[in-house]
Short mmCIF file of C-alpha atoms in Angstrom, two decimals:
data_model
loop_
_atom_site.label_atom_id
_atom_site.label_comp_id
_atom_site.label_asym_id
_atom_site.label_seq_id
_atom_site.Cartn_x
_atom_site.Cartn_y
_atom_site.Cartn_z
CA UNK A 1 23.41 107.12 -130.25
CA UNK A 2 20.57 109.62 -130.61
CA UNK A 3 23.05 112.76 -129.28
CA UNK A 4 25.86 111.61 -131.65
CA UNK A 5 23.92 111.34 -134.66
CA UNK A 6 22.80 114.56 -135.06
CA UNK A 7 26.97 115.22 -136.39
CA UNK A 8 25.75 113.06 -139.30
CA UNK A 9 25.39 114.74 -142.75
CA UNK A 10 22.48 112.85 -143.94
CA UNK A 11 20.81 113.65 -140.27
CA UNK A 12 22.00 117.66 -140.88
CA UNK A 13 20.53 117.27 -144.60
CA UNK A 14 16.75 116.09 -143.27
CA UNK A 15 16.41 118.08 -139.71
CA UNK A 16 18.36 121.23 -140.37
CA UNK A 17 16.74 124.30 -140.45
CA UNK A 18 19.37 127.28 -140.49
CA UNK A 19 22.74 128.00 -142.26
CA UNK A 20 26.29 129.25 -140.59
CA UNK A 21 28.14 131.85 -141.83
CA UNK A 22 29.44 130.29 -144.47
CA UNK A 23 25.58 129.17 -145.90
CA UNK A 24 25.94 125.62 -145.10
CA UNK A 25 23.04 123.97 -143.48
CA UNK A 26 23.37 123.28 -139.92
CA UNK A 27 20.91 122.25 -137.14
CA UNK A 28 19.57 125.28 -135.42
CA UNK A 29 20.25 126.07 -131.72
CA UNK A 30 16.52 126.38 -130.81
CA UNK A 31 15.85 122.82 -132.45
CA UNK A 32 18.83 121.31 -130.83
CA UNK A 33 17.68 123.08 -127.43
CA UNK A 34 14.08 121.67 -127.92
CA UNK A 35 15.52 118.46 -128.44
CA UNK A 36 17.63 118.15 -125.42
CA UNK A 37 15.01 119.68 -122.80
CA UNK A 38 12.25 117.00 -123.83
CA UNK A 39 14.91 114.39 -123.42
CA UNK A 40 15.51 116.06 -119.71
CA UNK A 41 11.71 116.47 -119.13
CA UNK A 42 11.06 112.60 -120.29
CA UNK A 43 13.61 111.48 -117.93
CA UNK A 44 12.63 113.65 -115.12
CA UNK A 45 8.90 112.12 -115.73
CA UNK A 46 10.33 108.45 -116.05
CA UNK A 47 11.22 108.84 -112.92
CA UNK A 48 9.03 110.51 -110.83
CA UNK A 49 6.07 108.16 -112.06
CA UNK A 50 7.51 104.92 -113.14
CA UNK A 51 8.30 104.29 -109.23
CA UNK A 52 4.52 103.91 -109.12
CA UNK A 53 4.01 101.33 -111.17
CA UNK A 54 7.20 99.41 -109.64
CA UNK A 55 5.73 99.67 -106.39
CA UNK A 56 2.61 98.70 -107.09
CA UNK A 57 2.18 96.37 -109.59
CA UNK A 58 6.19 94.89 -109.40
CA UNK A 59 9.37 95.22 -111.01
CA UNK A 60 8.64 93.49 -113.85
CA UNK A 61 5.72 95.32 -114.89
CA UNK A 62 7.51 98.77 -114.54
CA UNK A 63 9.81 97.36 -116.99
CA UNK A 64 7.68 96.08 -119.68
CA UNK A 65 6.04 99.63 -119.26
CA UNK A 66 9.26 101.44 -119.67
CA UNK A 67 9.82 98.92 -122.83
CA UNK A 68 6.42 100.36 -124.36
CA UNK A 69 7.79 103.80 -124.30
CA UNK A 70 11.13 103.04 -126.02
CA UNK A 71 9.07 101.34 -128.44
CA UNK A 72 7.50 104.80 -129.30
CA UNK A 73 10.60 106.63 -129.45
CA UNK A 74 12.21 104.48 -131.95
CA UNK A 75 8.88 103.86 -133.93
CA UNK A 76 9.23 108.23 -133.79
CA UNK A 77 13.35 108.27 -135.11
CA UNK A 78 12.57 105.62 -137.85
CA UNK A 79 9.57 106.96 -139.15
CA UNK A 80 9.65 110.76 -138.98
CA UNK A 81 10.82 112.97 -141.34
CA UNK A 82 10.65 116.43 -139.36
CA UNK A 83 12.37 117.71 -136.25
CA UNK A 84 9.26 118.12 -134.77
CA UNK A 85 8.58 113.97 -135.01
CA UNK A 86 11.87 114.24 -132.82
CA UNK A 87 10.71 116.01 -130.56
CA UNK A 88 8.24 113.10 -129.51
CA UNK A 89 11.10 110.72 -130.15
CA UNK A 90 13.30 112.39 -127.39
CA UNK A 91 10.32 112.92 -124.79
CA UNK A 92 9.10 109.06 -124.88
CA UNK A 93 12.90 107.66 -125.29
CA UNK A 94 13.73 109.99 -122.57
CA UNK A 95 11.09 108.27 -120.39
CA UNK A 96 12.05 105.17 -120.71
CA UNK A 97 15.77 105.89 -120.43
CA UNK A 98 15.04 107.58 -117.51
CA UNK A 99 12.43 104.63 -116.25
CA UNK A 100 15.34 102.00 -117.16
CA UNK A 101 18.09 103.99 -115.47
CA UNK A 102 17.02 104.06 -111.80
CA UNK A 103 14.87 100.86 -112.13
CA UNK A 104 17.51 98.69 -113.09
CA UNK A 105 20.14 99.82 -110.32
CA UNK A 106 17.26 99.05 -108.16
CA UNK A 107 16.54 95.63 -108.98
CA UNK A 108 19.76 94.80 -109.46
CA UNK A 109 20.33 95.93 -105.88
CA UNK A 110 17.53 93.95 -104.87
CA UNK A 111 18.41 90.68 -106.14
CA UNK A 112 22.10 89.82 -105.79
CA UNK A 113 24.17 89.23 -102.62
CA UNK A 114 25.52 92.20 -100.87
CA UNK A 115 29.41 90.73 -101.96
CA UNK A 116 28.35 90.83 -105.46
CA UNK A 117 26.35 94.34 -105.33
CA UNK A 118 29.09 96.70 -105.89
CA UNK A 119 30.67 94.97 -108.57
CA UNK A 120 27.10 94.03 -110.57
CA UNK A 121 25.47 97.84 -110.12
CA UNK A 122 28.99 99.12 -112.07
CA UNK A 123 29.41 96.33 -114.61
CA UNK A 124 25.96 96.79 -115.63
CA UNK A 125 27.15 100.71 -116.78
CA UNK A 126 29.44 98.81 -119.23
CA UNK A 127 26.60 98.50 -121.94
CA UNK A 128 25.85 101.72 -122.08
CA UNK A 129 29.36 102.34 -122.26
CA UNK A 130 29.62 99.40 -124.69
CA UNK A 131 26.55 100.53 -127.43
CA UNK A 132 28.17 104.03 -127.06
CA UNK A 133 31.26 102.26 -128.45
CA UNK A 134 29.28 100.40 -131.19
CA UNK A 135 27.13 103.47 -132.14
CA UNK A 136 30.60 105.65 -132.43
CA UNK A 137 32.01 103.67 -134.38
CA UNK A 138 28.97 102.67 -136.87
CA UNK A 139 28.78 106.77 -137.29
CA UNK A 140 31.83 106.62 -138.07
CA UNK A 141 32.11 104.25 -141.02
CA UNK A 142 29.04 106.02 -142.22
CA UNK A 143 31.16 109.16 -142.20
CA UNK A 144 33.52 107.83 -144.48
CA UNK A 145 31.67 105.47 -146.52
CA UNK A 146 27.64 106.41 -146.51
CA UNK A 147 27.95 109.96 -144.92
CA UNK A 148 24.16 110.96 -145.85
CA UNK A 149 23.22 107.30 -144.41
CA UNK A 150 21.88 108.00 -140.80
CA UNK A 151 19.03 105.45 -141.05
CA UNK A 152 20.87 102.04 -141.28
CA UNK A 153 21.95 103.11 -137.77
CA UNK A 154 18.18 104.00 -135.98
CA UNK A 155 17.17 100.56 -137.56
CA UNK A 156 19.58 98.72 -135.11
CA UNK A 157 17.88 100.09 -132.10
CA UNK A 158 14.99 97.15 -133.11
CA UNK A 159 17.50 94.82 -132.37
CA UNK A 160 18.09 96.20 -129.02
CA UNK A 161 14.75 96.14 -128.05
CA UNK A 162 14.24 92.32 -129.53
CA UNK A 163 16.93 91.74 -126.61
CA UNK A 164 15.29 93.65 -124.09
CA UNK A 165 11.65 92.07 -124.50
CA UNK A 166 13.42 88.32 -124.04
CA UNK A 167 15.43 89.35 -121.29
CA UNK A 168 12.60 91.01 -119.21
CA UNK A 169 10.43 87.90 -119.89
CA UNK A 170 13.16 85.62 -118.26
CA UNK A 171 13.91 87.96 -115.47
CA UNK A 172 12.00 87.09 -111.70
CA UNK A 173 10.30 89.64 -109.67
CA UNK A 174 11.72 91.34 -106.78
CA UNK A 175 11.59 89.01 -103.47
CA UNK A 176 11.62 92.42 -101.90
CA UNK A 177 8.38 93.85 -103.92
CA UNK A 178 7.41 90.47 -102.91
CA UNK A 179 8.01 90.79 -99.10
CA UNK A 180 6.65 94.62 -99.22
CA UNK A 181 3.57 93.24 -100.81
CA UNK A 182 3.20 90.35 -98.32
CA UNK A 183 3.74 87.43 -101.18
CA UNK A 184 5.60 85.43 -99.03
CA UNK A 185 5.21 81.74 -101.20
CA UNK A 186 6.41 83.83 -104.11
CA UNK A 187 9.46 85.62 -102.58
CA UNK A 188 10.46 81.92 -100.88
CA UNK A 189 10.16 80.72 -104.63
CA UNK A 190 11.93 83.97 -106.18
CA UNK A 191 14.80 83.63 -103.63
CA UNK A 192 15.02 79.76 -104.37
CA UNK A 193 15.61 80.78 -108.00
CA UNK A 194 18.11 82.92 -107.77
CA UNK A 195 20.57 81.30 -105.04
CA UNK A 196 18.83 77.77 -104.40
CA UNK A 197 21.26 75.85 -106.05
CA UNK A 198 24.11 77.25 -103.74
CA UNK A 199 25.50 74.38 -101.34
CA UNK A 200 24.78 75.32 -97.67
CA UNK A 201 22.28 77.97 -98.50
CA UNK A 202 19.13 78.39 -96.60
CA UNK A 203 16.37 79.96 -98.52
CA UNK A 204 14.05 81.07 -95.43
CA UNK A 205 16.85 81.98 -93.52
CA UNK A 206 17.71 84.78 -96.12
CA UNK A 207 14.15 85.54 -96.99
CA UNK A 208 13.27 85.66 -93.48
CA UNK A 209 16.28 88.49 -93.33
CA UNK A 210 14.46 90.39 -96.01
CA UNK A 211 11.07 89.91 -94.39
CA UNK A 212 11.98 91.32 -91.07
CA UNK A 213 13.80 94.62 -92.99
CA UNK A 214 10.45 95.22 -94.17
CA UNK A 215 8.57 95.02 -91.77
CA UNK A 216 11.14 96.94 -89.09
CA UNK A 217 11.23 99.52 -92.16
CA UNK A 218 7.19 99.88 -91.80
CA UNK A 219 7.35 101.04 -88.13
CA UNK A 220 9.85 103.87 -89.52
CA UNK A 221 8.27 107.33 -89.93
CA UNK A 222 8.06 106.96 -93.79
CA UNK A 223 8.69 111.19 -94.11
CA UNK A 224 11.72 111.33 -91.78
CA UNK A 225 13.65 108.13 -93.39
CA UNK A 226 12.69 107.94 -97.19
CA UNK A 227 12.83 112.03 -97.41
CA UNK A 228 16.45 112.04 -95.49
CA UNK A 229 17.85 109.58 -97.72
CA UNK A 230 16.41 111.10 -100.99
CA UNK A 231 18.07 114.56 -100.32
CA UNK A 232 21.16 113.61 -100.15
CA UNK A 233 20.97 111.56 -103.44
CA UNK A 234 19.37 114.77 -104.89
CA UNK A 235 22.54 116.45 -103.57
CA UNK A 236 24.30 114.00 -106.21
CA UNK A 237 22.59 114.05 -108.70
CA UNK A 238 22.49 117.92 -108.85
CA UNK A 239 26.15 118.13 -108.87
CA UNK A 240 26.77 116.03 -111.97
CA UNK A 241 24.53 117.86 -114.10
CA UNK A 242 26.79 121.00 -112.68
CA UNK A 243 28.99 119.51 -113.31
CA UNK A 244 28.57 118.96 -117.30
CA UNK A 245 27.97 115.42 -117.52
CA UNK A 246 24.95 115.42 -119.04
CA UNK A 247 24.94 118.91 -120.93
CA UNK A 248 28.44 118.74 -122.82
CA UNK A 249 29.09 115.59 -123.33
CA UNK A 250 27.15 113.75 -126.19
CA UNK A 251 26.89 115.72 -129.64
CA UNK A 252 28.56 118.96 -128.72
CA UNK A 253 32.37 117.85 -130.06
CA UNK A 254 31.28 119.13 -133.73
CA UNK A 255 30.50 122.64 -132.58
CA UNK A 256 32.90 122.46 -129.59
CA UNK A 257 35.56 122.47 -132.77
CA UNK A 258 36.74 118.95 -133.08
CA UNK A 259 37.46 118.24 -136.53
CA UNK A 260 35.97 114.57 -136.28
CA UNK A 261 33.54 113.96 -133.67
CA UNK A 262 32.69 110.68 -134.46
CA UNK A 263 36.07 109.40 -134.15
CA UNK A 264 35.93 111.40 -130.93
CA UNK A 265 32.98 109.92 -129.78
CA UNK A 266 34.93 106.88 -130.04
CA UNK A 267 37.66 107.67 -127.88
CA UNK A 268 35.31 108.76 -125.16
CA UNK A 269 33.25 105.40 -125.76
CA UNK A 270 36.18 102.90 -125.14
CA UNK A 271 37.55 105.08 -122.10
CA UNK A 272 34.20 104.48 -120.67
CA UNK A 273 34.40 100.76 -121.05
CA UNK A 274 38.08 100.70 -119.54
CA UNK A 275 37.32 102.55 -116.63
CA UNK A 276 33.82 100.81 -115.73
CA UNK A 277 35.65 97.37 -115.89
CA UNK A 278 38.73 98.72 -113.55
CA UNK A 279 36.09 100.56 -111.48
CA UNK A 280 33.73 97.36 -111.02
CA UNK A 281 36.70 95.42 -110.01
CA UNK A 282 38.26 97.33 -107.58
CA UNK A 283 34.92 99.36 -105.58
CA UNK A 284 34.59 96.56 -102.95
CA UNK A 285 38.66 96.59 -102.44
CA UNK A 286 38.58 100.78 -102.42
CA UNK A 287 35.84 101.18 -101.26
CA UNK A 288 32.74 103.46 -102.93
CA UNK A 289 33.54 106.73 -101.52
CA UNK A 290 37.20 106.49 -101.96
CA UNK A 291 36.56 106.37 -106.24
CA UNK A 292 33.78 109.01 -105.90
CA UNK A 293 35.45 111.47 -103.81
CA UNK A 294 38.40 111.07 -106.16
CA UNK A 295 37.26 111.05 -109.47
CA UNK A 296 34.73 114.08 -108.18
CA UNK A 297 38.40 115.83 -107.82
CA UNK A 298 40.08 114.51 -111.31
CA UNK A 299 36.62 115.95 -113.46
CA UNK A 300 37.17 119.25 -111.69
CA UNK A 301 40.72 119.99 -112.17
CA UNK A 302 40.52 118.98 -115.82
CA UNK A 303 37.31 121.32 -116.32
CA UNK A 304 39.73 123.72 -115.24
CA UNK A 305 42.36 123.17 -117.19
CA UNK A 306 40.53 122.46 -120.39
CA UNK A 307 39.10 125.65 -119.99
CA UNK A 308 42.59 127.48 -119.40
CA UNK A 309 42.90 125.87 -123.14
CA UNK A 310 40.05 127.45 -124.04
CA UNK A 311 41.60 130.91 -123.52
CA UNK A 312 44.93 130.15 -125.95
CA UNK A 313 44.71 131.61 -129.48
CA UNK A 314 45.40 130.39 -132.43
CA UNK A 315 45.81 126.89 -131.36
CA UNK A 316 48.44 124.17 -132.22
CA UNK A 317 48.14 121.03 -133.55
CA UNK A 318 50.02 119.74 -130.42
CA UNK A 319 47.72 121.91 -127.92
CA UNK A 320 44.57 120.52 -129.28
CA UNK A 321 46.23 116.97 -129.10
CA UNK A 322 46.27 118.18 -125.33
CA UNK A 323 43.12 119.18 -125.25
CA UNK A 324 41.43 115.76 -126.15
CA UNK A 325 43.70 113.95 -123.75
CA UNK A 326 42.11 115.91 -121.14
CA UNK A 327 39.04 115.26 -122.30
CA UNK A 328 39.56 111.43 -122.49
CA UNK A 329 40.54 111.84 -119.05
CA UNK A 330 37.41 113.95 -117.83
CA UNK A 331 35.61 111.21 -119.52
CA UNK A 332 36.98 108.38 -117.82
CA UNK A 333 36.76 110.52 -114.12
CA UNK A 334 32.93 111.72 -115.24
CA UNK A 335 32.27 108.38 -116.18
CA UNK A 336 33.35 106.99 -112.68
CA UNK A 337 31.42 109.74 -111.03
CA UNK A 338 28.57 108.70 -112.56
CA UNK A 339 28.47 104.68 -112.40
CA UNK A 340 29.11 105.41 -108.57
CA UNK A 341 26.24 108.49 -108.76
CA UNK A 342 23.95 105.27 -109.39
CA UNK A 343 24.86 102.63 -107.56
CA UNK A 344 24.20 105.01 -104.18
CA UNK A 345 21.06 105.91 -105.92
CA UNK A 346 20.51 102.38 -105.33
CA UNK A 347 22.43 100.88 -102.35
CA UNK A 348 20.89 103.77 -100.17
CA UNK A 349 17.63 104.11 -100.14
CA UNK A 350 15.13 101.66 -97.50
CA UNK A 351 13.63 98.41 -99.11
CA UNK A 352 10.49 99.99 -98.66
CA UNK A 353 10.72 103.21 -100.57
CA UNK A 354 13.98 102.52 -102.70
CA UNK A 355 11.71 102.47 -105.95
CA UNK A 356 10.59 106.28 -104.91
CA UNK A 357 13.88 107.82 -103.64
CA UNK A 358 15.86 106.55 -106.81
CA UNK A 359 13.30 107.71 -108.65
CA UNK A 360 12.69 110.98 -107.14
CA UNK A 361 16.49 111.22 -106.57
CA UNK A 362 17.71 110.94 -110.34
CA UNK A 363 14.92 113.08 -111.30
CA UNK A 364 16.39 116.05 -109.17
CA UNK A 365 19.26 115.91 -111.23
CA UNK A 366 17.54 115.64 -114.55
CA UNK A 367 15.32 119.13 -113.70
CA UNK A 368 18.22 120.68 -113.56
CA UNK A 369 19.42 119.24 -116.79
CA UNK A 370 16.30 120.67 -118.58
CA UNK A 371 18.16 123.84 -117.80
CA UNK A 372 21.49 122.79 -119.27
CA UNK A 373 20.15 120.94 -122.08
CA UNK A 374 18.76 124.08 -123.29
CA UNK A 375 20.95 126.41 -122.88
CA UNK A 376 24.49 124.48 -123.58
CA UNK A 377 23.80 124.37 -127.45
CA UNK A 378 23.60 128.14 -127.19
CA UNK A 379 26.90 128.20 -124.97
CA UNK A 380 28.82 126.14 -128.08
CA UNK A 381 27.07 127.41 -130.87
CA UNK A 382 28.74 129.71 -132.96
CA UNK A 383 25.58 132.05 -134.00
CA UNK A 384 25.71 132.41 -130.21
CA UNK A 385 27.56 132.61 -127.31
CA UNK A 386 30.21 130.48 -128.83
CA UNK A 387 32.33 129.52 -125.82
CA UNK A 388 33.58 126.82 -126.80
CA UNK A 389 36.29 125.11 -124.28
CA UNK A 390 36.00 127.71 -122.02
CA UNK A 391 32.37 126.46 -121.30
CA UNK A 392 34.11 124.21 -118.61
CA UNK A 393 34.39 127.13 -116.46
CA UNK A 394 31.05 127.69 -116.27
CA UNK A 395 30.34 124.17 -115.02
CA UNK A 396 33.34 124.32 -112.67
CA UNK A 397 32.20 127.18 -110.90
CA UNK A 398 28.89 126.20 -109.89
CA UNK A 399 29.77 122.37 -109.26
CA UNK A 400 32.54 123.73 -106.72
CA UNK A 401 30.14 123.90 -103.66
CA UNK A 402 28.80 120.69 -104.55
CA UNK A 403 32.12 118.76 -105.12
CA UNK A 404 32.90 119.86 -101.68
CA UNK A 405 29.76 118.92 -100.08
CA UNK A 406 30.67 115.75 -101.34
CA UNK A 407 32.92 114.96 -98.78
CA UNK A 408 30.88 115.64 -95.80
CA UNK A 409 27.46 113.50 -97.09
CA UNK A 410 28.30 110.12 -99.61
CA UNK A 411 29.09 107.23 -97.16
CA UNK A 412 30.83 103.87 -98.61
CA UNK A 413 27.95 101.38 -98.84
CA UNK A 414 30.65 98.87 -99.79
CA UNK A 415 29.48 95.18 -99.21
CA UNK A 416 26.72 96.44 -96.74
CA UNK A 417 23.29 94.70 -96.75
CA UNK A 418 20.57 97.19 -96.84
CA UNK A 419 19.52 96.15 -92.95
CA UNK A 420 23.22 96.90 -92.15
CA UNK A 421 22.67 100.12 -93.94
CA UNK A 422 19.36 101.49 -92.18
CA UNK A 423 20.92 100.99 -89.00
CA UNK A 424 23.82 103.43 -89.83
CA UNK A 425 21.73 106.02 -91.58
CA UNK A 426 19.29 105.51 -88.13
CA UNK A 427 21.92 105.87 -85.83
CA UNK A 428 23.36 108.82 -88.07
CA UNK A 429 26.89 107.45 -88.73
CA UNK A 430 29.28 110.33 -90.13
CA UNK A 431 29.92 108.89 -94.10
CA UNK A 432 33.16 108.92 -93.40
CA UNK A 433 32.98 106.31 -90.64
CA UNK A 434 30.45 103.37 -92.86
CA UNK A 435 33.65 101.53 -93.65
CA UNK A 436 34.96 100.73 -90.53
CA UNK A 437 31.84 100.92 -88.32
CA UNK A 438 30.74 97.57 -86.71
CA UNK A 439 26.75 96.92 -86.96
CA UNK A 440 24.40 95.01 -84.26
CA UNK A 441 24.40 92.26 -86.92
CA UNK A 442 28.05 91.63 -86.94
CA UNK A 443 28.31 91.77 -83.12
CA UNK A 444 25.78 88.96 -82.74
CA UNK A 445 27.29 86.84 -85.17
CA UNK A 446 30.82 87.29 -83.71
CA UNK A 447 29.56 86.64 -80.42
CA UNK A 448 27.55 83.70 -82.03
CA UNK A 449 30.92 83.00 -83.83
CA UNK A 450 33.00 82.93 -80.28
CA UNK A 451 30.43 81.19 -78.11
CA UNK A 452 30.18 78.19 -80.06
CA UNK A 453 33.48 78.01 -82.01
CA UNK A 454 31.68 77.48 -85.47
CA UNK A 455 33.25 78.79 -88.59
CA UNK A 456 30.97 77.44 -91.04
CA UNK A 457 28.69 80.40 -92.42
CA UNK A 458 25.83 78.10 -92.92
CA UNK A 459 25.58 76.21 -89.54
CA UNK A 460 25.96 80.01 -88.17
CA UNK A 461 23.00 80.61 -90.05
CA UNK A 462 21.16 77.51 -89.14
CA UNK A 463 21.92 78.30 -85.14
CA UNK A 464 20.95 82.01 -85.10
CA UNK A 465 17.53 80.80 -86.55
CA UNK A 466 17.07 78.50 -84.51
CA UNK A 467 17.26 80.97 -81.56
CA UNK A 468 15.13 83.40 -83.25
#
């Protein structure tokens, strides 16, 4: 909401500072640029500290901490009268944003079955998705019926944090914060919680699973496996800032040209939720680096070809009808890119250090978008550099290397457990072999399967623990 609102008349009216050629006021470049690099350094510092209070003191407290700071940022939007209040606004909301983005991929990853993973880590993206749709279209009846009326709109984020307070309250801790910090009863409890109630289900079997992760994860060289893994998530989150996910795509449609941005915002809002549901239900059929590898190859092309618009004078009303279905479709692709972009942030990092390289992992990307978020106002701004469309060749030429990288380092994590998954990344498994690749856990419990002639999951279960 914050990055469309600044389209808004009545925001324009309090927090501009310069005029266009024409003498209307406008928001200046510099302020705008400000604005988006504290948002990028906030989130880069969310998550290269937060991880230390998650891993510390537990999951929960890292988000009540997280809650504190986006608490500040909206006490800073509904109170401040100045763009330089804002600039507070953006660093603390950026922190917790930031805090909130890798945190919850990680718990979520932490606490539901391995089946369920995939589709819960992309679902989850739909409310971002959905209070993008909700903010868009609140701007929008602003527009035409209050369009100096920005406030009404900041007031709602209270709400929103009512919600979040009452649902991190009812939330339980981590059994695998639990196991890491040797609070066994706890974890037992935690685990009986969340899955007691299933029929067949044996709560110290699958705690004792967790356990022994951990503690074969402590006798790993903690440089060697937490610093391997955390490149290669830096490698993805680098190339969808380069990509111009972050730097074009919120609040730039009104200087970009488009004659009504909130309306566009929209657009890009409900394409969002469409292709998060489709995405969620389909990832564990697909397969995760089947979607990522192709929707890396969709956002390309259409930078491409949105720029090639870019280059057409005097444009039609049909060629700029073109232009935004590209752009809905760069959104959906981007969008799918970058729901997948967390859930490895989260599927692929060790039990033991999965707070710190999703942390440290998301905040490679966001130093780079400190860069961006500076510097694309002054791309699309007309006092400037004015690119305009043609702006998407900038990003397509320096995410190229990157998009191809792609296909030699993101694996398919698809209904892996994260045992399942340290073994591949020990044994270095090409990432184009996860899917079909048969783990030391599956043999056994074929062979467990075939020796006995049992078919029932649990009474599997039962036996291998009783030979352990």
């Amino acid at each position: 909401m914050t990055g469309s609102i600044i389209a808004n008349k009545g925001f324009i009216k309090t927090y501009g500072t310069a005029h266009d050629s024409s003498g209307n006021l406008i928001l200046d470049a510099n302020v705008l640029a400000a604005w988006g690099g504290l948002q990028s350094l906030g989130q880069g510092l969310g998550m290269l500290s937060m991880h230390f209070v998650a891993d510390r003191f537990g999951r929960k407290v890292a988000f009540f901490s997280l809650w504190l700071a986006l608490l500040g940022g909206v006490c800073c939007e509904s109170f401040g009268r100045i763009w330089q209040t804002w600039l507070v606004a953006k660093l603390l909301s950026g922190y917790g944003v930031g805090s909130v983005q890798f945190l919850t991929s990680t718990y979520i990853t932490e606490i539901v079955p391995s089946r369920a993973r995939g589709f819960l880590l992309l679902f989850y993206s739909i409310w971002y998705a959905v209070g993008q749709l909700f903010a868009s279209a609140a701007l929008k009846i602003l527009a035409n019926t209050q369009p100096y009326n920005y406030l009404d709109l900041i007031y709602t984020e209270w709400a929103m944090l009512g919600i979040m307070l009452g649902v991190y309250f009812y939330i339980p801790e981590s059994p695998w914060w639990c196991a890491n910090h040797d609070k066994d009863e706890r974890g037992r409890a935690i685990v009986a919680r969340l899955n007691g109630g299933i029929e067949g289900y044996n709560v110290d079997f699958h705690y004792e699973i967790i356990k022994r992760t951990v503690e074969r994860e402590r006798a790993i060289s903690k440089a060697l496996h937490g610093e391997s893994l955390g490149f290669w998530q830096d490698v993805w989150a680098t190339r969808e800032i380069f990509m111009g996910v972050n730097g074009v795509r919120r609040g730039s449609t009104e200087i970009a040209g488009f004659a009504d941005p909130f309306l566009f915002s929209l657009l890009l809002a409900i394409c969002a939720i469409i292709v998060t549901v489709l995405q969620a239900l389909t990832t564990d059929l697909v397969g995760r680096r089947t979607l990522f590898l192709g929707s890396v190859v969709v956002t390309w092309v259409v930078l491409l070809i949105v720029g090639g618009m870019g280059l057409i004078p005097n444009k039609s009303a049909a060629l700029n009808k073109l232009v935004v279905f590209f752009a809905l479709v760069w959104r959906m692709s981007s969008t799918a890119t970058g729901n997948l972009g967390w859930s490895y942030v989260a599927e692929t990092g060790s039990s033991r250090l999965r707070a710190k390289t999703a942390g440290f992992s998301a905040a490679g990307g966001v130093c780079v978008g400190v860069l961006f978020s500076t510097t694309v106002p002054y791309m699309l701004n007309a006092n400037y550099a004015n690119w305009g469309l043609k702006t998407c060749f900038f990003f397509a030429g320096i995410s190229f290397p990157l998009c191809v990288a792609s296909f030699f380092v993101m694996p398919d994590t698809s209904k892996r457990t994260p045992a399942e998954l340290d073994e591949m990344f020990e044994k270095k498994i090409r990432p184009w072999r996860f899917r079909a690749y048969v783990t030391d856990a599956q043999r056994a419990l074929q062979a467990e399967r075939e020796r006995t002639g049992e078919t029932d999951a649990a009474q599997l279960q039962n036996n291998m623990v009783g030979k352990a």
